[in-house]
Amino acid sequence: MVTDISFESIKHILSTVSNTELLESIELAFLHYSNQKAVVPPVGTISFDDPRGDVHIKYGYILNDDYYVIKIASGFYDNPKQGLPSSNGMMLAFNQKTGVLAGILYDQGYLTDVRTAVAGAISAKYLAPTKVHTIGIMGTGTQAKLQLEFLKGVVDCRKALIWGRSQEKLVAYQEAMTDSGFQIETTLEGDNIAENCQLIVTTTPATEPILKWSDHLTGTHITAIGADTVGKQELDLQIISKADLIVTDSTKQCTRHGEIHKAFNQHLVETNSLVELGQLIEQGKITRKENDLTICDLTGIATQDIQIAKLILEHK
Amino acid sequence: MVTDISFESIKHILSTVSNTELLESIELAFLHYSNQKAVVPPVGTISFDDPRGDVHIKYGYILNDDYYVIKIASGFYDNPKQGLPSSNGMMLAFNQKTGVLAGILYDQGYLTDVRTAVAGAISAKYLAPTKVHTIGIMGTGTQAKLQLEFLKGVVDCRKALIWGRSQEKLVAYQEAMTDSGFQIETTLEGDNIAENCQLIVTTTPATEPILKWSDHLTGTHITAIGADTVGKQELDLQIISKADLIVTDSTKQCTRHGEIHKAFNQHLVETNSLVELGQLIEQGKITRKENDLTICDLTGIATQDIQIAKLILEHK
């Protein structure tokens, strides 16, 4: 019996799941990954030149679990010209004991957005300073909004400063987030983020650093979401080399193509100084020193997809 | 607009497609593959230990075509204990210009069976001797039946000798093929196949040769379907080393894990003596000498899946 779950149903089902359950589910994703309780084969890729498009096939399973999950995500960059979204995605869940298809989740990439935002919340839960006066968000897109929304459940601060490259996008962000429960201000200067924020989330596809080192960054936690392929970079190398603790979702992925990959290639970071988020979750919240600068580099791992797909199937 | 196509619909649609069209479609699959007009990334694999299961994710596209296709095929070997088939499969076709899902073909592996049988017919069309008195089929399973059915369109011979390991399975084969239009005899001796048949198709998962060299094999064409992973082998090495011509569907795949991989590893076969089926189709039917022994090694390539999925979508 195949269950097709539409985009609308997925949104509805997710709205009935408590944030606590969502957080716990994605925490388990990191725990299983870091404890080698998951099988995550290399990502499959199909590329097109004209029009330019990429398809990623991510798949895997958690040992002794209900399902294995195959996620198909595409980006076709000329789509908006035809009025179509550039990103698309679906997840297929199969019974791990029989291979029988259990459900197709037509989430159009939404579940990936959510599990990424939840990972940001987990990063803040374990690493953010106790006192956050202002949250800094860099970027104005989907993740920039979702990250802030999911931070609500883990930090008390309700003041956010948003950085973007254009005033127009900042205004649109502010309008979209009117009912978010946050008092939102905006800036075109990255330095303002470093100066005013104790918890910063970077969510852009930047290929040149958008956040520069400044003494104000001592005592700050930064979650870096944007860099997920070679060439992307949001933080300057000095920030990375000054960090007191760098946490990764997957040390293997982050050193290859995450925020820290460039620093790693230049030997500014060594793998033995890196801690995986799953290890951190296992050992519990760290004790920050007042001036500690911490970074969490998130590239996205297949167990997050597996866990969120499972959550939808369980609550459908 | 996603089109879900059920197993029953696929069978029905395929019954309305002429054999000629099917053959031409799969010939194009080989042509495009050998002419490097297809992008076929490495196969993705997920393996399970308990119960034992394998999932293969095959995907790719033909350049400047309508779709890209992702095929998910699984084998869970304990399924029959629960009354479930061990094999399962589905194909997903996406628009090559936008990434939009065009259709899901719930074929349960049937389209793979058909495109494999059609490849056998193409092998016979280009390579079989002009005079075939008896067709030899080794094996009694799904391919053993389908191969014979699809040979009808390319050879005049209507007499077949079937080899199997058990009398029971041979009887079942004979019963199932009552209306096939073939006069069917059976044997438990592999040598009888070599002695009596001028066109032989081997369709078993054997790991030790089931067909031994004999002088009777001169003037014969053999299509070897069964070996598709390292360790499988249906023909003894002498047959391979005595062959006057060896054709592959993909020289890369066949030398790695096809019928000829063992002979290749032992340097009994050199890649520069191998011809791909796509090259043969391009140059047209070969002129056989009376005593030529020819072999066609088929491992299955993604362009066959793409072509047959496209055919279903075009005729739906």
mmCIF file of C-alpha atoms in Angstrom, chain B residues 20 42 112 147 169 249 267-268 287:
data_model
loop_
_atom_site.group_PDB
_atom_site.id
_atom_site.type_symbol
_atom_site.label_atom_id
_atom_site.label_comp_id
_atom_site.label_asym_id
_atom_site.label_seq_id
_atom_site.Cartn_x
_atom_site.Cartn_y
_atom_site.Cartn_z
ATOM 1 C CA THR B 20 9.295 -3.415 -34.123
ATOM 2 C CA PRO B 42 27.692 4.962 -11.337
ATOM 3 C CA THR B 112 13.617 -4.350 -16.735
ATOM 4 C CA GLN B 147 13.812 -14.307 -24.192
ATOM 5 C CA LYS B 169 10.863 -26.651 -13.302
ATOM 6 C CA ASP B 249 26.315 -4.143 -24.244
ATOM 7 C CA HIS B 267 43.810 -12.018 -20.121
ATOM 8 C CA LEU B 268 41.879 -14.459 -22.338
ATOM 9 C CA THR B 287 28.504 -11.425 -42.193
#
